[in-house]
PDB file of C-alpha atoms in Angstrom:
ATOM      1  CA  MET A   1      95.759 -50.248  28.773  1.00  0.00           C
ATOM      2  CA  LYS A   2      93.098 -52.983  28.251  1.00  0.00           C
ATOM      3  CA  ALA A   3      90.571 -50.094  26.991  1.00  0.00           C
ATOM      4  CA  ARG A   4      93.205 -49.601  24.307  1.00  0.00           C
ATOM      5  CA  ARG A   5      93.409 -53.593  23.223  1.00  0.00           C
ATOM      6  CA  LEU A   6      89.514 -53.342  23.087  1.00  0.00           C
ATOM      7  CA  ILE A   7      89.067 -50.491  21.137  1.00  0.00           C
ATOM      8  CA  ALA A   8      92.028 -51.908  18.484  1.00  0.00           C
ATOM      9  CA  SER A   9      89.866 -54.901  18.445  1.00  0.00           C
ATOM     10  CA  VAL A  10      86.944 -53.313  17.511  1.00  0.00           C
ATOM     11  CA  LEU A  11      89.211 -51.507  15.037  1.00  0.00           C
ATOM     12  CA  LEU A  12      90.885 -54.929  13.207  1.00  0.00           C
ATOM     13  CA  LEU A  13      86.439 -56.038  13.428  1.00  0.00           C
ATOM     14  CA  VAL A  14      84.824 -52.782  11.275  1.00  0.00           C
ATOM     15  CA  VAL A  15      88.128 -52.171   8.747  1.00  0.00           C
ATOM     16  CA  ALA A  16      87.417 -56.527   8.061  1.00  0.00           C
ATOM     17  CA  LEU A  17      83.181 -56.280   7.823  1.00  0.00           C
ATOM     18  CA  ALA A  18      83.770 -53.001   5.824  1.00  0.00           C
ATOM     19  CA  CYS A  19      86.328 -54.914   3.458  1.00  0.00           C
ATOM     20  CA  THR A  20      84.369 -58.376   3.521  1.00  0.00           C
ATOM     21  CA  ASP A  21      82.097 -58.202  -0.034  1.00  0.00           C
ATOM     22  CA  ARG A  22      78.350 -58.503   0.938  1.00  0.00           C
ATOM     23  CA  THR A  23      76.313 -58.263  -2.617  1.00  0.00           C
ATOM     24  CA  PRO A  24      73.953 -60.545  -2.258  1.00  0.00           C
ATOM     25  CA  THR A  25      74.041 -64.184  -4.917  1.00  0.00           C
ATOM     26  CA  SER A  26      70.365 -62.997  -5.975  1.00  0.00           C
ATOM     27  CA  VAL A  27      67.344 -60.287  -5.465  1.00  0.00           C
ATOM     28  CA  PRO A  28      63.634 -61.070  -4.074  1.00  0.00           C
ATOM     29  CA  ALA A  29      61.279 -60.262  -7.090  1.00  0.00           C
ATOM     30  CA  ALA A  30      58.692 -57.621  -5.115  1.00  0.00           C
ATOM     31  CA  THR A  31      55.528 -58.910  -5.591  1.00  0.00           C
ATOM     32  CA  ALA A  32      52.355 -56.737  -4.982  1.00  0.00           C
ATOM     33  CA  PRO A  33      50.522 -58.333  -1.495  1.00  0.00           C
ATOM     34  CA  ASP A  34      48.638 -61.108  -1.588  1.00  0.00           C
ATOM     35  CA  ALA A  35      44.750 -60.903  -0.253  1.00  0.00           C
ATOM     36  CA  SER A  36      45.142 -63.965   1.192  1.00  0.00           C
ATOM     37  CA  LEU A  37      47.818 -62.845   3.182  1.00  0.00           C
ATOM     38  CA  ILE A  38      45.932 -58.774   3.560  1.00  0.00           C
ATOM     39  CA  GLY A  39      41.667 -60.243   4.066  1.00  0.00           C
ATOM     40  CA  SER A  40      39.114 -59.987   1.655  1.00  0.00           C
ATOM     41  CA  LEU A  41      39.078 -56.267   2.034  1.00  0.00           C
ATOM     42  CA  LEU A  42      41.517 -56.329  -1.113  1.00  0.00           C
ATOM     43  CA  GLY A  43      40.554 -58.234  -4.544  1.00  0.00           C
ATOM     44  CA  ALA A  44      43.235 -60.243  -5.768  1.00  0.00           C
ATOM     45  CA  THR A  45      42.778 -58.163  -8.646  1.00  0.00           C
ATOM     46  CA  GLY A  46      44.864 -55.003  -7.663  1.00  0.00           C
ATOM     47  CA  LEU A  47      41.480 -53.008  -8.086  1.00  0.00           C
ATOM     48  CA  LEU A  48      40.819 -51.655  -4.654  1.00  0.00           C
ATOM     49  CA  LYS A  49      37.971 -52.370  -2.614  1.00  0.00           C
ATOM     50  CA  CYS A  50      36.212 -49.548  -2.229  1.00  0.00           C
ATOM     51  CA  SER A  51      32.261 -48.639  -1.051  1.00  0.00           C
ATOM     52  CA  ASN A  52      30.132 -47.195  -4.237  1.00  0.00           C
ATOM     53  CA  LEU A  53      29.943 -43.675  -5.114  1.00  0.00           C
ATOM     54  CA  PRO A  54      26.407 -42.355  -6.337  1.00  0.00           C
ATOM     55  CA  TYR A  55      26.950 -42.346  -9.729  1.00  0.00           C
ATOM     56  CA  ALA A  56      27.929 -39.278 -11.684  1.00  0.00           C
ATOM     57  CA  SER A  57      28.640 -37.450 -15.292  1.00  0.00           C
ATOM     58  CA  SER A  58      29.361 -33.808 -16.509  1.00  0.00           C
ATOM     59  CA  THR A  59      30.096 -32.792 -20.155  1.00  0.00           C
ATOM     60  CA  LYS A  60      31.695 -30.214 -21.754  1.00  0.00           C
ATOM     61  CA  THR A  61      33.048 -28.529 -25.115  1.00  0.00           C
ATOM     62  CA  ILE A  62      36.715 -28.064 -24.322  1.00  0.00           C
ATOM     63  CA  GLY A  63      38.701 -26.966 -26.888  1.00  0.00           C
ATOM     64  CA  ALA A  64      43.249 -25.589 -27.549  1.00  0.00           C
ATOM     65  CA  LEU A  65      43.043 -23.515 -24.249  1.00  0.00           C
ATOM     66  CA  GLY A  66      42.298 -26.606 -21.852  1.00  0.00           C
ATOM     67  CA  GLY A  67      39.238 -26.767 -19.595  1.00  0.00           C
ATOM     68  CA  THR A  68      38.875 -28.813 -16.193  1.00  0.00           C
ATOM     69  CA  ILE A  69      35.979 -31.478 -16.168  1.00  0.00           C
ATOM     70  CA  SER A  70      34.606 -33.828 -13.256  1.00  0.00           C
ATOM     71  CA  ALA A  71      32.423 -36.763 -12.371  1.00  0.00           C
ATOM     72  CA  GLY A  72      31.771 -37.329  -8.255  1.00  0.00           C
ATOM     73  CA  PRO A  73      35.704 -36.540  -6.804  1.00  0.00           C
ATOM     74  CA  HIS A  74      37.501 -37.700  -9.900  1.00  0.00           C
ATOM     75  CA  THR A  75      38.652 -34.733 -12.506  1.00  0.00           C
ATOM     76  CA  LEU A  76      40.251 -34.382 -15.503  1.00  0.00           C
ATOM     77  CA  VAL A  77      42.735 -31.233 -15.791  1.00  0.00           C
ATOM     78  CA  ILE A  78      43.048 -31.192 -19.742  1.00  0.00           C
ATOM     79  CA  PRO A  79      45.964 -27.878 -20.087  1.00  0.00           C
ATOM     80  CA  PRO A  80      45.725 -25.982 -23.302  1.00  0.00           C
ATOM     81  CA  GLY A  81      46.973 -27.090 -26.473  1.00  0.00           C
ATOM     82  CA  ALA A  82      46.422 -31.089 -25.375  1.00  0.00           C
ATOM     83  CA  LEU A  83      43.176 -30.059 -28.494  1.00  0.00           C
ATOM     84  CA  LEU A  84      43.551 -28.796 -31.566  1.00  0.00           C
ATOM     85  CA  ASN A  85      39.638 -28.368 -31.977  1.00  0.00           C
ATOM     86  CA  PRO A  86      37.158 -27.787 -29.032  1.00  0.00           C
ATOM     87  CA  THR A  87      35.724 -31.412 -28.776  1.00  0.00           C
ATOM     88  CA  THR A  88      32.249 -32.321 -25.789  1.00  0.00           C
ATOM     89  CA  ILE A  89      33.357 -35.040 -23.579  1.00  0.00           C
ATOM     90  CA  THR A  90      32.131 -36.923 -21.426  1.00  0.00           C
ATOM     91  CA  MET A  91      32.745 -37.593 -17.551  1.00  0.00           C
ATOM     92  CA  THR A  92      31.016 -40.858 -16.109  1.00  0.00           C
ATOM     93  CA  ALA A  93      31.982 -41.724 -12.710  1.00  0.00           C
ATOM     94  CA  PRO A  94      29.842 -45.720 -12.356  1.00  0.00           C
ATOM     95  CA  THR A  95      28.191 -47.393  -9.247  1.00  0.00           C
ATOM     96  CA  GLY A  96      27.604 -50.586  -8.035  1.00  0.00           C
ATOM     97  CA  LEU A  97      31.468 -51.796  -9.460  1.00  0.00           C
ATOM     98  CA  GLY A  98      32.725 -52.090  -5.853  1.00  0.00           C
ATOM     99  CA  VAL A  99      35.969 -49.385  -7.088  1.00  0.00           C
ATOM    100  CA  ASN A 100      36.621 -46.086  -8.306  1.00  0.00           C
ATOM    101  CA  ALA A 101      36.956 -46.681 -12.027  1.00  0.00           C
ATOM    102  CA  VAL A 102      36.058 -43.518 -14.200  1.00  0.00           C
ATOM    103  CA  LYS A 103      34.526 -43.785 -17.730  1.00  0.00           C
ATOM    104  CA  PHE A 104      35.382 -40.874 -20.557  1.00  0.00           C
ATOM    105  CA  GLN A 105      33.357 -40.403 -24.398  1.00  0.00           C
ATOM    106  CA  PRO A 106      34.467 -40.247 -27.263  1.00  0.00           C
ATOM    107  CA  GLU A 107      35.988 -43.439 -26.990  1.00  0.00           C
ATOM    108  CA  GLY A 108      39.939 -43.561 -27.310  1.00  0.00           C
ATOM    109  CA  LEU A 109      40.121 -39.866 -27.640  1.00  0.00           C
ATOM    110  CA  ARG A 110      43.934 -39.255 -27.734  1.00  0.00           C
ATOM    111  CA  PHE A 111      45.777 -36.087 -26.206  1.00  0.00           C
ATOM    112  CA  ILE A 112      48.908 -34.190 -27.923  1.00  0.00           C
ATOM    113  CA  ALA A 113      50.314 -33.325 -23.940  1.00  0.00           C
ATOM    114  CA  PRO A 114      48.701 -35.162 -21.027  1.00  0.00           C
ATOM    115  CA  ALA A 115      46.262 -34.444 -19.286  1.00  0.00           C
ATOM    116  CA  VAL A 116      46.218 -35.493 -15.264  1.00  0.00           C
ATOM    117  CA  LEU A 117      43.411 -37.772 -13.568  1.00  0.00           C
ATOM    118  CA  THR A 118      43.239 -37.298 -10.072  1.00  0.00           C
ATOM    119  CA  MET A 119      40.788 -39.629  -8.532  1.00  0.00           C
ATOM    120  CA  SER A 120      39.607 -40.326  -5.236  1.00  0.00           C
ATOM    121  CA  TYR A 121      40.032 -43.526  -3.447  1.00  0.00           C
ATOM    122  CA  SER A 122      38.198 -41.533   0.259  1.00  0.00           C
ATOM    123  CA  ASN A 123      35.689 -44.040   0.660  1.00  0.00           C
ATOM    124  CA  CYS A 124      37.976 -46.669  -0.016  1.00  0.00           C
ATOM    125  CA  SER A 125      38.857 -49.894   2.744  1.00  0.00           C
ATOM    126  CA  LEU A 126      40.946 -48.322   5.242  1.00  0.00           C
ATOM    127  CA  LEU A 127      44.096 -51.114   4.183  1.00  0.00           C
ATOM    128  CA  GLY A 128      44.152 -49.873   0.919  1.00  0.00           C
ATOM    129  CA  LYS A 129      44.490 -46.144   2.011  1.00  0.00           C
ATOM    130  CA  LEU A 130      47.806 -47.330   3.667  1.00  0.00           C
ATOM    131  CA  LEU A 131      49.077 -48.890  -0.059  1.00  0.00           C
ATOM    132  CA  PRO A 132      50.347 -47.230  -2.337  1.00  0.00           C
ATOM    133  CA  LYS A 133      47.762 -46.521  -5.170  1.00  0.00           C
ATOM    134  CA  ARG A 134      47.961 -45.950  -8.870  1.00  0.00           C
ATOM    135  CA  ILE A 135      45.993 -45.830 -11.634  1.00  0.00           C
ATOM    136  CA  ALA A 136      45.256 -48.575 -13.745  1.00  0.00           C
ATOM    137  CA  TYR A 137      43.922 -48.317 -17.511  1.00  0.00           C
ATOM    138  CA  THR A 138      41.406 -51.598 -17.414  1.00  0.00           C
ATOM    139  CA  ASP A 139      39.112 -53.295 -19.854  1.00  0.00           C
ATOM    140  CA  ASP A 140      35.069 -53.073 -20.105  1.00  0.00           C
ATOM    141  CA  ASN A 141      35.759 -56.283 -17.799  1.00  0.00           C
ATOM    142  CA  LEU A 142      37.507 -54.350 -15.546  1.00  0.00           C
ATOM    143  CA  ASN A 143      41.098 -56.109 -16.845  1.00  0.00           C
ATOM    144  CA  ILE A 144      44.116 -54.292 -15.939  1.00  0.00           C
ATOM    145  CA  LEU A 145      46.254 -53.402 -18.902  1.00  0.00           C
ATOM    146  CA  SER A 146      48.651 -50.754 -18.013  1.00  0.00           C
ATOM    147  CA  TYR A 147      48.862 -48.669 -14.956  1.00  0.00           C
ATOM    148  CA  LEU A 148      50.111 -44.858 -15.666  1.00  0.00           C
ATOM    149  CA  LEU A 149      52.743 -42.919 -14.216  1.00  0.00           C
ATOM    150  CA  SER A 150      51.258 -41.521 -10.270  1.00  0.00           C
ATOM    151  CA  LEU A 151      51.552 -39.493  -7.504  1.00  0.00           C
ATOM    152  CA  ASP A 152      49.741 -40.737  -4.296  1.00  0.00           C
ATOM    153  CA  ASN A 153      49.049 -38.280  -1.569  1.00  0.00           C
ATOM    154  CA  LEU A 154      47.480 -40.080   1.575  1.00  0.00           C
ATOM    155  CA  PHE A 155      46.671 -36.672   3.419  1.00  0.00           C
ATOM    156  CA  SER A 156      43.457 -35.667  -0.304  1.00  0.00           C
ATOM    157  CA  LYS A 157      43.615 -39.580  -0.108  1.00  0.00           C
ATOM    158  CA  ASN A 158      44.015 -38.865  -4.126  1.00  0.00           C
ATOM    159  CA  VAL A 159      45.830 -40.542  -6.599  1.00  0.00           C
ATOM    160  CA  THR A 160      46.972 -38.329  -9.917  1.00  0.00           C
ATOM    161  CA  GLY A 161      47.840 -39.760 -12.711  1.00  0.00           C
ATOM    162  CA  LYS A 162      49.162 -38.108 -16.777  1.00  0.00           C
ATOM    163  CA  VAL A 163      46.763 -39.461 -19.474  1.00  0.00           C
ATOM    164  CA  ASN A 164      47.572 -39.948 -22.954  1.00  0.00           C
ATOM    165  CA  HIS A 165      44.202 -41.294 -24.758  1.00  0.00           C
ATOM    166  CA  PHE A 166      40.332 -41.943 -23.302  1.00  0.00           C
ATOM    167  CA  SER A 167      39.486 -45.346 -21.758  1.00  0.00           C
ATOM    168  CA  ASP A 168      38.865 -46.629 -18.329  1.00  0.00           C
ATOM    169  CA  TYR A 169      40.551 -46.078 -15.409  1.00  0.00           C
ATOM    170  CA  VAL A 170      40.264 -47.182 -11.700  1.00  0.00           C
ATOM    171  CA  VAL A 171      42.384 -46.945  -8.798  1.00  0.00           C
ATOM    172  CA  ALA A 172      44.427 -49.764  -7.828  1.00  0.00           C
ATOM    173  CA  TRP A 173      47.542 -50.944  -6.031  1.00  0.00           C
TER     174      TRP A 173
END
């Protein structure tokens, strides 16, 4: 008899909890990790701190059939139809910045269909490898202007994003 009363009491409690309004009155805003809490492995800018890679540069002419160009561990794949005419493209992976960055020429080149940029972060801090990465579009002073829609692959230590135009891009968190 006591077991039935206990079960009935638990069921009443479950029903009462299910019927109460538990809608939060406010939702806290999502914020980026605070570099002061994490330490010096990450900068306050949101750019992922990395050891310097060797300077790398590559120049290739890519036309309507598309193609691939790489500089160091970073690769840009231009799909067929993204360019109407053969275009000489230079991809550079600069060194000495403390971040993984790529620069493209001719500056401002636009694609009809987006190209796919894959950037490595295998030389970056261990803590940074645990945070979700994305590719940031930056100005010459490494100020983030916007983020590309990006996919982070923790196993290959690469982040991939769609590029609509040429500029400067950096791995960010």
